Coordinates of C-alpha atoms in Angstrom, one line a residue:
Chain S
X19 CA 113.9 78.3 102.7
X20 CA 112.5 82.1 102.8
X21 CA 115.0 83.3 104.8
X22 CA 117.7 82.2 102.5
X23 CA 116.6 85.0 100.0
X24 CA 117.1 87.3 102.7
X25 CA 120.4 86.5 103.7
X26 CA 122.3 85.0 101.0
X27 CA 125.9 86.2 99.2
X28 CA 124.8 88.5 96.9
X29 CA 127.1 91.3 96.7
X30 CA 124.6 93.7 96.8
X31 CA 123.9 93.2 100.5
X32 CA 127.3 93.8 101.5
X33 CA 126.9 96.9 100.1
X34 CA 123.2 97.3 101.6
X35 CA 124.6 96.4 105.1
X36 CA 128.0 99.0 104.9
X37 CA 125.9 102.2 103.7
X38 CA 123.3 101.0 106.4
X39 CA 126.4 101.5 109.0
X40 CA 127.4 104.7 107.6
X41 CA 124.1 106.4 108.1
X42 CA 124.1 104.9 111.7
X43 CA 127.6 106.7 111.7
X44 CA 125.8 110.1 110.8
X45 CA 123.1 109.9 113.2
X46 CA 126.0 109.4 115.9
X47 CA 128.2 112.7 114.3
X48 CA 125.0 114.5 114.0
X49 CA 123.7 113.7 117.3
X50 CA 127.4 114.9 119.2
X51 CA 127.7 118.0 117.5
X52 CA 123.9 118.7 117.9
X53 CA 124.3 118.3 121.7
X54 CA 127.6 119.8 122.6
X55 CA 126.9 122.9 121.1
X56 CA 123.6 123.1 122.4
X57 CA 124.2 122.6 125.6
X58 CA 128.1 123.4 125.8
X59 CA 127.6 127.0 124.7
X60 CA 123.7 127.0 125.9
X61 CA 124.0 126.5 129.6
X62 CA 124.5 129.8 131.1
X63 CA 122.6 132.7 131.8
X64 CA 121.5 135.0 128.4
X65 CA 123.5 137.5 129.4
X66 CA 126.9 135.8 128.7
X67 CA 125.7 134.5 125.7
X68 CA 127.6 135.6 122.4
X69 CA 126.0 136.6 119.3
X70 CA 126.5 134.9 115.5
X71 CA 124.6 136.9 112.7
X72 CA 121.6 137.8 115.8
X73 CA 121.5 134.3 117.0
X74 CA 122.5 132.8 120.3
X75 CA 125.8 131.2 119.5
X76 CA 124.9 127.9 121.0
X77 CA 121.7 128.1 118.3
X78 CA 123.7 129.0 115.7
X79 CA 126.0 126.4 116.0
X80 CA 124.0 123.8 117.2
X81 CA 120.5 123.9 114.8
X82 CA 121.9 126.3 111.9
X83 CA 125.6 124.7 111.8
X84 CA 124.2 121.1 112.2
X85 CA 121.8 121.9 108.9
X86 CA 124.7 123.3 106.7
X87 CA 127.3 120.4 108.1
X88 CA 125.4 117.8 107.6
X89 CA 123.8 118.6 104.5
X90 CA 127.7 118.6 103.3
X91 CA 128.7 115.6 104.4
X92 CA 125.4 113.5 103.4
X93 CA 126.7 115.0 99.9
X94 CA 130.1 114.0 100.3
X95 CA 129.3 110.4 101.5
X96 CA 126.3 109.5 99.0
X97 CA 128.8 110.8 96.1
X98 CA 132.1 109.6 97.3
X99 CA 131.2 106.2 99.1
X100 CA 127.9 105.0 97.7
X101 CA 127.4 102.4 95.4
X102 CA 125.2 102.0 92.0
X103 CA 123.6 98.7 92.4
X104 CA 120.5 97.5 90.9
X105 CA 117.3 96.5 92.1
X106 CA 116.0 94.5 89.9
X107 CA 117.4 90.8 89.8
X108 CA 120.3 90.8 87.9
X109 CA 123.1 89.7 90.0
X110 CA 125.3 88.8 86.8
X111 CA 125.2 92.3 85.7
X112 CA 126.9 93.5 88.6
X113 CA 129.4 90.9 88.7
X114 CA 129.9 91.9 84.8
X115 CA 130.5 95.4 85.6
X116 CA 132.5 94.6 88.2
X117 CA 134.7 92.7 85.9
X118 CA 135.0 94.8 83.4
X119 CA 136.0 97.7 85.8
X120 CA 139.0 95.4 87.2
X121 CA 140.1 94.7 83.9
Chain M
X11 CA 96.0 97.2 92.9
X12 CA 99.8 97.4 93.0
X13 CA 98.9 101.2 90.6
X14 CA 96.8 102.4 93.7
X15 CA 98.8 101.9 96.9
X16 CA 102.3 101.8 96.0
X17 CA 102.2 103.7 92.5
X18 CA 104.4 101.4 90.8
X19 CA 108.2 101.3 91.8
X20 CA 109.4 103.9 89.0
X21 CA 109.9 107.0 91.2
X22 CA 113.1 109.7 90.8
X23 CA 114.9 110.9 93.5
X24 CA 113.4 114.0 93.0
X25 CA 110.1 113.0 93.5
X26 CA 111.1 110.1 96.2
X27 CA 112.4 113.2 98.2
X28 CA 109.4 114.9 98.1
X29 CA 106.7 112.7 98.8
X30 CA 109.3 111.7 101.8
X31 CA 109.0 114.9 103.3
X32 CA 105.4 115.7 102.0
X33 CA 104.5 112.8 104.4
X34 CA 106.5 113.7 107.3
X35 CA 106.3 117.5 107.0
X36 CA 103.0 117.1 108.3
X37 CA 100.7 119.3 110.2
X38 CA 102.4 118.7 113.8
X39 CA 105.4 120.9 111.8
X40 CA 103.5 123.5 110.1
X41 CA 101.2 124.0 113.1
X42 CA 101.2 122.5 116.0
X43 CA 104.9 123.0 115.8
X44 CA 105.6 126.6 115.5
X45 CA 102.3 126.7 118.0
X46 CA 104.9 125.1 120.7
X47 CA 107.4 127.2 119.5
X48 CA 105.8 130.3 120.1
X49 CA 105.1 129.6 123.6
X50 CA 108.8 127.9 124.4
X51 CA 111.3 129.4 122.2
X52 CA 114.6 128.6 120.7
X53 CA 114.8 125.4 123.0
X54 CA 111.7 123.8 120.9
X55 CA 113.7 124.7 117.9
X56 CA 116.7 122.7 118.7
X57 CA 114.0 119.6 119.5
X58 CA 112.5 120.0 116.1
X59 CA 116.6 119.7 114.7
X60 CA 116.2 115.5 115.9
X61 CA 114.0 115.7 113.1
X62 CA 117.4 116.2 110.7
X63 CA 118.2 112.4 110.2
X64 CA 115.1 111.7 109.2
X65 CA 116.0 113.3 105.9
X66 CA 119.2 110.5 105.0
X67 CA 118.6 107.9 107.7
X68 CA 115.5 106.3 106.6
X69 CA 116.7 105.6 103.4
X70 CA 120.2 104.8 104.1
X71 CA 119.4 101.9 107.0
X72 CA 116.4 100.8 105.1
X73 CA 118.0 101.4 101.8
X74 CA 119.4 99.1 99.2
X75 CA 118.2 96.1 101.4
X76 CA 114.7 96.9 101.5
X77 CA 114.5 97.8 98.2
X78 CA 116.0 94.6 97.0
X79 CA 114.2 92.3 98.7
X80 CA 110.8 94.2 98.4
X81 CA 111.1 93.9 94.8
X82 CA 112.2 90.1 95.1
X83 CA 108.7 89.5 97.3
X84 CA 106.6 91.8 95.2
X85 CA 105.8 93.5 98.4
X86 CA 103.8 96.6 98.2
X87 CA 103.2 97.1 102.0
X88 CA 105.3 97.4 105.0
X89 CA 102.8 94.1 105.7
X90 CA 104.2 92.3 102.7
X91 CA 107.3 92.7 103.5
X92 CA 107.0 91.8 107.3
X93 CA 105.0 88.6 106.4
X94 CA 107.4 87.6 103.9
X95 CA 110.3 87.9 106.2
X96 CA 108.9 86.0 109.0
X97 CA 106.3 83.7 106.9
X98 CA 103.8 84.3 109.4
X99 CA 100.3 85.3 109.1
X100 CA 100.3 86.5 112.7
X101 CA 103.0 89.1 112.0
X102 CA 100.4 90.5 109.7
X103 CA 97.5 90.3 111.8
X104 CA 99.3 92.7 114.0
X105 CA 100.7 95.0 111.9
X106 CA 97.9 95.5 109.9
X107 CA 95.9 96.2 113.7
X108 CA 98.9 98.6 115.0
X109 CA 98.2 100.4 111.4
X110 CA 94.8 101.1 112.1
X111 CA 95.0 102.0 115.5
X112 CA 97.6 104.8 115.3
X113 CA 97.2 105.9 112.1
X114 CA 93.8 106.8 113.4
X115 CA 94.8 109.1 115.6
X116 CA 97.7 110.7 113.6
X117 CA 94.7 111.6 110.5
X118 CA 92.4 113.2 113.3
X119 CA 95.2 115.1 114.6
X120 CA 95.9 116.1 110.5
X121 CA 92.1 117.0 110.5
X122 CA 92.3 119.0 113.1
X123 CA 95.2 120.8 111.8
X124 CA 93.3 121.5 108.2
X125 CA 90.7 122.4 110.0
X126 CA 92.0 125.2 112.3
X127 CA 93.9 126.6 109.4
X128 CA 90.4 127.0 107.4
X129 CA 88.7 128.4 110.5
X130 CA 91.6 130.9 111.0
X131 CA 92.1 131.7 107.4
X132 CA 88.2 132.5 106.7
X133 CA 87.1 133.2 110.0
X134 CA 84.4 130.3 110.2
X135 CA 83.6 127.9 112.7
X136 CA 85.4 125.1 113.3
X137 CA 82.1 122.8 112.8
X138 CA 81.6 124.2 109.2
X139 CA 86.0 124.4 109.2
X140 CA 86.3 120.6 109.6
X141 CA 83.2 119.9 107.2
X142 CA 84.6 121.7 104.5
X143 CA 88.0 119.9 104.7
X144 CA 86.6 116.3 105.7
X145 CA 84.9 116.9 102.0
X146 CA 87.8 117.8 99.9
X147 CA 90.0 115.4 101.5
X148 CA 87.6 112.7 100.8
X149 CA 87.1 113.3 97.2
X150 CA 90.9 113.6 96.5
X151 CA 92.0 110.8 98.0
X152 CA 89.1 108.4 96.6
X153 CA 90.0 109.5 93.1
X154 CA 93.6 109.6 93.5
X155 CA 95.1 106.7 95.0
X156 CA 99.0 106.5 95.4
X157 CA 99.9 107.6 92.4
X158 CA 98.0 111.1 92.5
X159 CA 99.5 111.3 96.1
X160 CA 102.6 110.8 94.9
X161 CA 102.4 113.4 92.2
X162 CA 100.7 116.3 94.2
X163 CA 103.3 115.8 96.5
X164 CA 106.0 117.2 94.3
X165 CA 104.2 119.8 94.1
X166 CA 102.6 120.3 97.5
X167 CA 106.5 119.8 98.5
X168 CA 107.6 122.4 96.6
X169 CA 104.9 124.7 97.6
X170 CA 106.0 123.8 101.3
X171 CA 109.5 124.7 101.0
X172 CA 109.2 128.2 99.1
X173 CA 106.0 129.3 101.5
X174 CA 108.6 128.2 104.4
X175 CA 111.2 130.4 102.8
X176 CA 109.2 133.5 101.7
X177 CA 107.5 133.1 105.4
X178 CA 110.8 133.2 107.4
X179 CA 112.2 136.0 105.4
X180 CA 108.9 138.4 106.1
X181 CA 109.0 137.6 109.6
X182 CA 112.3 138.9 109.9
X183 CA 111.6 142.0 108.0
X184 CA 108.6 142.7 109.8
X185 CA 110.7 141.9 113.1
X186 CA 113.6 144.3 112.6
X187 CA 116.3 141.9 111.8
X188 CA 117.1 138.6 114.0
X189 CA 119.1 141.1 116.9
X190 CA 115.9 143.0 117.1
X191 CA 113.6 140.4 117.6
X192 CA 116.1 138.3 120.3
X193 CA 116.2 141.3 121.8
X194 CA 112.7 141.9 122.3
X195 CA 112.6 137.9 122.9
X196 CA 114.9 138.5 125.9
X197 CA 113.0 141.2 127.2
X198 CA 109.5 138.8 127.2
X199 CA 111.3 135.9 129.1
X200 CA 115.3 135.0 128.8
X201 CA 114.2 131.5 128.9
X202 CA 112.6 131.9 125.1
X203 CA 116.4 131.9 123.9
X204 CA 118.0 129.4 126.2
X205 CA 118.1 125.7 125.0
X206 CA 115.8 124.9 127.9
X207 CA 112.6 126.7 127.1
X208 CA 110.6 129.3 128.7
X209 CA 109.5 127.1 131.8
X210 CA 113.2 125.9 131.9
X211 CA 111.6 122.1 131.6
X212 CA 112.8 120.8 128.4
X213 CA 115.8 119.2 129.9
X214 CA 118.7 118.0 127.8
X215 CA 117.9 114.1 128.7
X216 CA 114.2 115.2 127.0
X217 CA 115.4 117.1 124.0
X218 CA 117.8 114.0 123.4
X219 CA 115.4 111.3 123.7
X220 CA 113.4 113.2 120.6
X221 CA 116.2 112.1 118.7
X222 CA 114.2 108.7 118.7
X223 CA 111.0 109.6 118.3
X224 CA 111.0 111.9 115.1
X225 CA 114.7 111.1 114.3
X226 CA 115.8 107.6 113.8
X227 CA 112.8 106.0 115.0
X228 CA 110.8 107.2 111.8
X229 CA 112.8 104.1 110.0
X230 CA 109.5 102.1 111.7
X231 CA 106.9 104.4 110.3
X232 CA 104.8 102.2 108.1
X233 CA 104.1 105.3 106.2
X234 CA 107.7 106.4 105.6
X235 CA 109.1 102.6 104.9
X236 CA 106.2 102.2 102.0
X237 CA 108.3 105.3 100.4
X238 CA 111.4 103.3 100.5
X239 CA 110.2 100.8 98.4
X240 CA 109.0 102.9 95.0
X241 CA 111.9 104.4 94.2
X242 CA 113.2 103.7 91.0
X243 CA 116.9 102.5 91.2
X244 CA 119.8 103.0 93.0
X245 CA 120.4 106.5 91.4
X246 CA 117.3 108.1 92.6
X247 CA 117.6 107.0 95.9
X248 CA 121.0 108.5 96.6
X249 CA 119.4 111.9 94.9
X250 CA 116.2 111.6 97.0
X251 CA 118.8 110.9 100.2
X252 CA 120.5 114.4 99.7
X253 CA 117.3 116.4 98.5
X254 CA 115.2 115.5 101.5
X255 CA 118.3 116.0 104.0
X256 CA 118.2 119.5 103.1
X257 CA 114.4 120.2 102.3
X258 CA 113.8 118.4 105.6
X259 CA 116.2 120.4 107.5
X260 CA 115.3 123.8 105.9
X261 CA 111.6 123.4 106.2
X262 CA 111.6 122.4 110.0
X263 CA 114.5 125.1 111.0
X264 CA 112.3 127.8 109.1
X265 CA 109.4 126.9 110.6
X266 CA 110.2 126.4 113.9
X267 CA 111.7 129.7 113.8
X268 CA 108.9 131.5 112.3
X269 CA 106.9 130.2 115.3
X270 CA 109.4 131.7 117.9
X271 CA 109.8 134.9 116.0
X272 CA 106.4 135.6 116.1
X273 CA 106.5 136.0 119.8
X274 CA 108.4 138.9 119.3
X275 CA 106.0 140.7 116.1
X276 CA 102.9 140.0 118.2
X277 CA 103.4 138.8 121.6
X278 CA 99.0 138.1 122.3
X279 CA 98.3 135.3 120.0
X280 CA 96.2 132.6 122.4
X281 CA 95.4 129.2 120.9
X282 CA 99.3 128.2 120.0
X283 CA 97.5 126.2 116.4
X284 CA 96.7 129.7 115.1
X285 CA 100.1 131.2 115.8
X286 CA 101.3 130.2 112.1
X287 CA 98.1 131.6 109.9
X288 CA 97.8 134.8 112.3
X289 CA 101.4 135.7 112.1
X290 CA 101.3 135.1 108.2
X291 CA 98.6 137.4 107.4
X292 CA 100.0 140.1 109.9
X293 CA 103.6 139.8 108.0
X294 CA 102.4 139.4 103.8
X295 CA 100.3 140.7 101.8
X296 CA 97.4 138.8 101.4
X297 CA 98.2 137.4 97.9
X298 CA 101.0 136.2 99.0
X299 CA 99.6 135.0 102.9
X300 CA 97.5 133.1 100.3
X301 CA 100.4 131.8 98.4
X302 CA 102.1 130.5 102.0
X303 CA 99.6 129.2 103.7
X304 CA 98.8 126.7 101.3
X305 CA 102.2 125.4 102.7
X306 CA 100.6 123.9 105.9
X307 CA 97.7 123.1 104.0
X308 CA 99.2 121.1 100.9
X309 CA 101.3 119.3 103.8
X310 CA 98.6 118.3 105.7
X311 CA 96.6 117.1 102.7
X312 CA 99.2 115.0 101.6
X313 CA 99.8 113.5 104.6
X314 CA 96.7 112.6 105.2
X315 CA 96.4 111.3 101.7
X316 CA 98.9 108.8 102.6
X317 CA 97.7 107.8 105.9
X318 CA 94.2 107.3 104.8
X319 CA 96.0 105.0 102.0
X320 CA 97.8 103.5 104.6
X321 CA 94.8 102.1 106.7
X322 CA 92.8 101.2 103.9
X323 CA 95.1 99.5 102.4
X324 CA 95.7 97.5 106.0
X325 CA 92.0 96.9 105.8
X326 CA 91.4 96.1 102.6
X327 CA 94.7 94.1 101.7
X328 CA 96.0 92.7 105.0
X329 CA 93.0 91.9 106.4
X330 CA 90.1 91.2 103.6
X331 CA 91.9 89.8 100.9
X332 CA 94.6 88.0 103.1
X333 CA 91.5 86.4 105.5
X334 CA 88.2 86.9 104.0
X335 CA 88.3 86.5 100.7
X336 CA 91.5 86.4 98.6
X337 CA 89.4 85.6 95.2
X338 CA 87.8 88.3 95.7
X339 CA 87.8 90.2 91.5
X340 CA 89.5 93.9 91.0
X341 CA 86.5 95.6 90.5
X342 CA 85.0 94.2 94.4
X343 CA 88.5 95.0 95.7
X344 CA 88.2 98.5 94.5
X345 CA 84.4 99.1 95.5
X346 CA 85.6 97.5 98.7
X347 CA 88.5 100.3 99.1
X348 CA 86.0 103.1 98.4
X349 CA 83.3 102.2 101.1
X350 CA 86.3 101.1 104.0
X351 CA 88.0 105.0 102.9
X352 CA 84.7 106.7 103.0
X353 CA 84.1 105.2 106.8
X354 CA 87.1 106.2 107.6
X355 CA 86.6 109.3 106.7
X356 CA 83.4 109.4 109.0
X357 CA 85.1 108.1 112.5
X358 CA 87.9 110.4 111.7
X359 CA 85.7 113.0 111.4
X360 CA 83.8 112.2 114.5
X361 CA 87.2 112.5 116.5
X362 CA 88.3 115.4 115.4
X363 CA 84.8 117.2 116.2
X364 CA 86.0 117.9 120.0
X365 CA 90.2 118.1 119.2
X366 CA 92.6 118.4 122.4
X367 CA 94.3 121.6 121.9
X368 CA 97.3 120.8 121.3
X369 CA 97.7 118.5 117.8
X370 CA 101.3 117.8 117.9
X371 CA 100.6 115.3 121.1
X372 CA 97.7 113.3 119.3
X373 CA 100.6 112.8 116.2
X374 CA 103.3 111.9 118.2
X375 CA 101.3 109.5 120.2
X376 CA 100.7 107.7 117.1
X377 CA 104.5 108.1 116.0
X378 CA 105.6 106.5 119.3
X379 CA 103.0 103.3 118.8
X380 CA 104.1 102.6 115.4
X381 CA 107.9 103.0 115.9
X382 CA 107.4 100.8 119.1
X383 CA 105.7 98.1 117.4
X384 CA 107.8 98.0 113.6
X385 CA 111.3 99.4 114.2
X386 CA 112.5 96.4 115.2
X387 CA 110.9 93.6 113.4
X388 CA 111.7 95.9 110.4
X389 CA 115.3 96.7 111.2
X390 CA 116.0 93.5 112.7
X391 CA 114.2 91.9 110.3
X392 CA 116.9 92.9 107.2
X393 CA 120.1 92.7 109.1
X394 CA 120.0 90.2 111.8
X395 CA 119.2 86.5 110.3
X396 CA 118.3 84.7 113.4
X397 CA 115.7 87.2 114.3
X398 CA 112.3 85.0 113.9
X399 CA 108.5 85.4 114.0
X400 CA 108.2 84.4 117.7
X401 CA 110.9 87.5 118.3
X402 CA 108.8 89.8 115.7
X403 CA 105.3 89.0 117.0
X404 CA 106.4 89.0 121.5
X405 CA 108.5 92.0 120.2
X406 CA 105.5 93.8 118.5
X407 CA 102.9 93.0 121.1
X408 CA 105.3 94.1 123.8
X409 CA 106.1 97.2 122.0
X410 CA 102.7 98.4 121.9
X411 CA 101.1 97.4 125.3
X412 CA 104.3 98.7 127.2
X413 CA 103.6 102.2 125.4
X414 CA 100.0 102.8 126.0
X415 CA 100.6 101.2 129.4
X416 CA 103.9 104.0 130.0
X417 CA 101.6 106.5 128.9
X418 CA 98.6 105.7 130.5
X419 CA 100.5 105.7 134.2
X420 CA 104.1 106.8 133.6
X421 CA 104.4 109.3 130.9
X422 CA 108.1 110.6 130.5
X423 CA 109.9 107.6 132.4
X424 CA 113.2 109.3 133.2
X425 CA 112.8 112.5 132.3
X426 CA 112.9 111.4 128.3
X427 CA 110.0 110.9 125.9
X428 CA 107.3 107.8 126.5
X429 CA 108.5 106.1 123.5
X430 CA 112.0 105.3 124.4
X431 CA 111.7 102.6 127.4
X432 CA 109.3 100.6 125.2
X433 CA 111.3 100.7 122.2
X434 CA 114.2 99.5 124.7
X435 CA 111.7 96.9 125.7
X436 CA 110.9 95.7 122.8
X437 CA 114.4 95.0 121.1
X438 CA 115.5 92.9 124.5
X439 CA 112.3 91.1 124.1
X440 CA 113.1 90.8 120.2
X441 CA 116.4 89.6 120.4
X442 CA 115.8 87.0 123.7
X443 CA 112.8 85.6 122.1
X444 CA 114.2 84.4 118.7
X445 CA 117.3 83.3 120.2
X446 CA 115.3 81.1 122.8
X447 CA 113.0 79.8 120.1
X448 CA 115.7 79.0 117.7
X449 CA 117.2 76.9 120.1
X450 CA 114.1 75.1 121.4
X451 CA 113.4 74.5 117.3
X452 CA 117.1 73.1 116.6
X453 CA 116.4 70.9 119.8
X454 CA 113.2 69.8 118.6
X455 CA 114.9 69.2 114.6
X456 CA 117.6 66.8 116.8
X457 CA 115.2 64.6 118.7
X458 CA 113.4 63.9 115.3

């Protein structure tokens, strides 16, 4: 059946379904930091409100620290924890390289 | 046919990247964006800052999966690859009908964008404005095809993110430094640098809910998924995943700020689309006003480029050749691509004659429709296996109704966007649905 190609062992989709989690895992970091700054730092009146380079601190944390973190960390995990795999079907090749590695 | 609407699956990450962000960048972020900007301040910055996963999510979620099993299927549209999954012709039919419907109104709301730029940049009417573009538009796209699209767009992406950059630094030249122009913000309305707006109504629980709608929800964009499919291997994609995080983030940031800081250079401008060119001619000299403003412009022609791809390949592919007449030789298909383009073009047109004022909402209606009816028969779809065609086609119908239906008579349930109860609605429905079927279809396997 269709669905069989879909769902079946091939390593590759293991490593489709974990890197699939990991971005769902940046949204949620992203998200957090994005709010609590905003809003921690944000919700009081203007003239309490500090100053980073001219910003609003809650800004400058919140949209300009969000860019520069997360820009860091989508380098660090694509380097550090994502995997080569082709797209084309050649399933043996993996398992080949795979082998070879371990060896 | 595969050459004109996908553009073969050889893209680099580079390229990926850009053609990403050429497509998403669209007008609602070179226009109508720093348009509500102007009027609202910092707060509609931070909302534009849900647009930051866009940049990695897409293609990590959809990722490796998609790409594998599009390839597997030969699939060359988000339609393929939904009728594929769930072997249904239905799920097609519908897709293929939510495509047309809202891309419709996200092109006319990208026409209207072109078109105000023009009028603003050469002081025309918009009648003649709209004309001019509708024309160039129509002749690029019908010799182009994907593959020109794709191409321009590294370019038009390019031009987008140095016009952004050269634009934002100008502004705060002309604006005294960033202290200076908060300053002067503060003393127009406090609210323009408080997270909640100059009205005080974007409240966190409506900021948030934006995190959907141009953040993670984008994964259902058929627009956006069809990129995730052309990229070359695994190596480009995890380059395209790190270029388009930052060009995505940059370019909405700078923008987004350009619109707020403008309230402070010249506090009078009146029709929020003409903030962006007005401010740029005040701020650069007009070589380079020239020079920037072909930011907005190469990202609205892309964009539309893509949509107009989009639909007629729905049209042409999903509904023609799949129904009507799958014999049908290259050379009809492609005479049949032309015309359904070219009438297109003329409804298109027709809408965008009278425009609502304010573009963004026309775009993001058509954002919200699409994400309600694909996110989760595409989502779903790759990672859940009992997920069926009975969940994908109740899910996609309920999707879609329960949005226009929200919007019609209860826009903003709760305080958050429209999009977000029927997106709700339409996983439960998703995820009851198959389950129920697949039982009722085991049952029915037994008593044979």
């Amino acid at each position: 059946m269709d669905k069989d190609k879909f769902f079946s062992n091939d390593p590759r989709f293991k490593v489709a379904k974990k890197e699939a989690w990991i971005g769902v895992g940046l949204v949620l970091f992203n998200f957090v930091w994005w709010f609590a700054f905003a809003y921690g730092l944000g919700s009081k009146s203007p003239d309490e409100y500090t100053y980073i380079l001219g910003f609003p601190s809650w800004f400058f944390y919140s949209c300009i620290g969000s860019l520069i973190v997360m820009s860091i960390l989508v380098i660090v995990v694509v380097k550090y924890f994502f995997k080569d795999v082709p797209f084309e079907e050649e399933v043996q090749d993996i398992q080949n390289q795979s082998d070879k590695k371990s060896s | 046919m595969q050459e004109y609407f996908l553009g073969s699956r050889s893209m680099g990450g580079f390229i990926l990247a850009m053609t990403m962000m050429a497509t998403y960048g669209s007008a609602s972020s070179f226009i109508g964006g720093p348009g509500i900007a102007y009027s609202t301040g910092l707060g509609w910055v931070l909302l534009s800052m849900a647009q930051l996963p866009a940049g990695y999510f897409v293609l990590m979620v959809l990722g490796k999966k998609f790409a594998i099993v599009s390839r597997r299927y030969e699939a060359i549209t988000l339609n393929d690859f939904l009728k594929s999954r769930y072997e249904s012709q239905w799920v097609g039919i519908l897709a293929a009908i939510s495509i047309i419907i809202f891309l419709f109104s996200s092109i006319a709301a990208q026409w209207v964008g072109g078109a105000r730029l023009l009028e603003s940049l050469f002081n025309i009417t918009y009648p003649i404005a709209l004309t001019i573009f509708a024309f160039s538009v129509m002749i690029y796209v019908i010799i182009g095809g994907f593959r020109a699209v794709a191409l321009t767009d590294t370019i038009l992406g390019s031009i987008m993110f140095f016009g952004t950059l050269i634009l934002l630094v100008a502004v705060i030249i002309a604006g005294g430094g960033v202290t200076n122009i908060m300053e002067k913000l503060i003393a127009i309305d406090p609210g323009l640098v408080m997270p909640f707006g100059a009205d005080g109504n974007l409240s966190a629980s409506y900021v948030s809910s934006y995190w959907i709608l141009v953040g993670v929800g984008v994964v259902g964009l058929p627009q956006i998924a069809v990129r995730a499919m052309s990229h070359k291997n695994s190596k480009s994609m995890h380059h395209a995943i790190i270029i388009s995080t930052v060009f995505v983030g940059i370019i909405m940031l700078g923008m987004h700020l350009i619109g707020v800081f403008a309230r402070a250079i010249n506090p009078s401008i009146a029709v929020a689309d003409s903030v962006m060119p007005t401010i740029t001619m005040e701020v650069l000299p007009p070589f380079l006003a020239g020079i920037v403003l072909a930011a907005p412009m190469a990202a609205i022609m892309s964009t539309v480029n893509a949509l107009l791809i989009m639909v007629s390949s729905a049209v042409v592919k999903d509904i023609y050749l799949s129904y009507f007449n799958p014999q049908a030789p290259d050379q009809k298909v492609r005479s049949i691509s032309y015309l359904v383009t070219a009438i297109l073009g003329v409804i298109v047109y027709l809408m965008a004659l009278s425009p609502p004022d304010f573009l963004i909402w026309l775009n993001l209606f058509s954002f919200g429709g699409l994400e309600a009816a694909f996110i989760w028969p595409v989502v779903l779809g790759l990672y859940w296996k009992r997920g069926n065609k009975y969940g994908a086609i109740s899910s996609m119908i309920v999707g879609v109704t329960s949005y226009i239906l929200f919007h019609q008579f209860y826009p903003n349930a709760f305080g958050m966007h429209t999009v977000v109860l029927p997106i709700l609605l339409s996983l439960v429905t998703f995820v009851i649905i198959s389950i129920v079927t697949e039982k009722k279809e085991l049952l029915q396997a037994v008593h044979k």
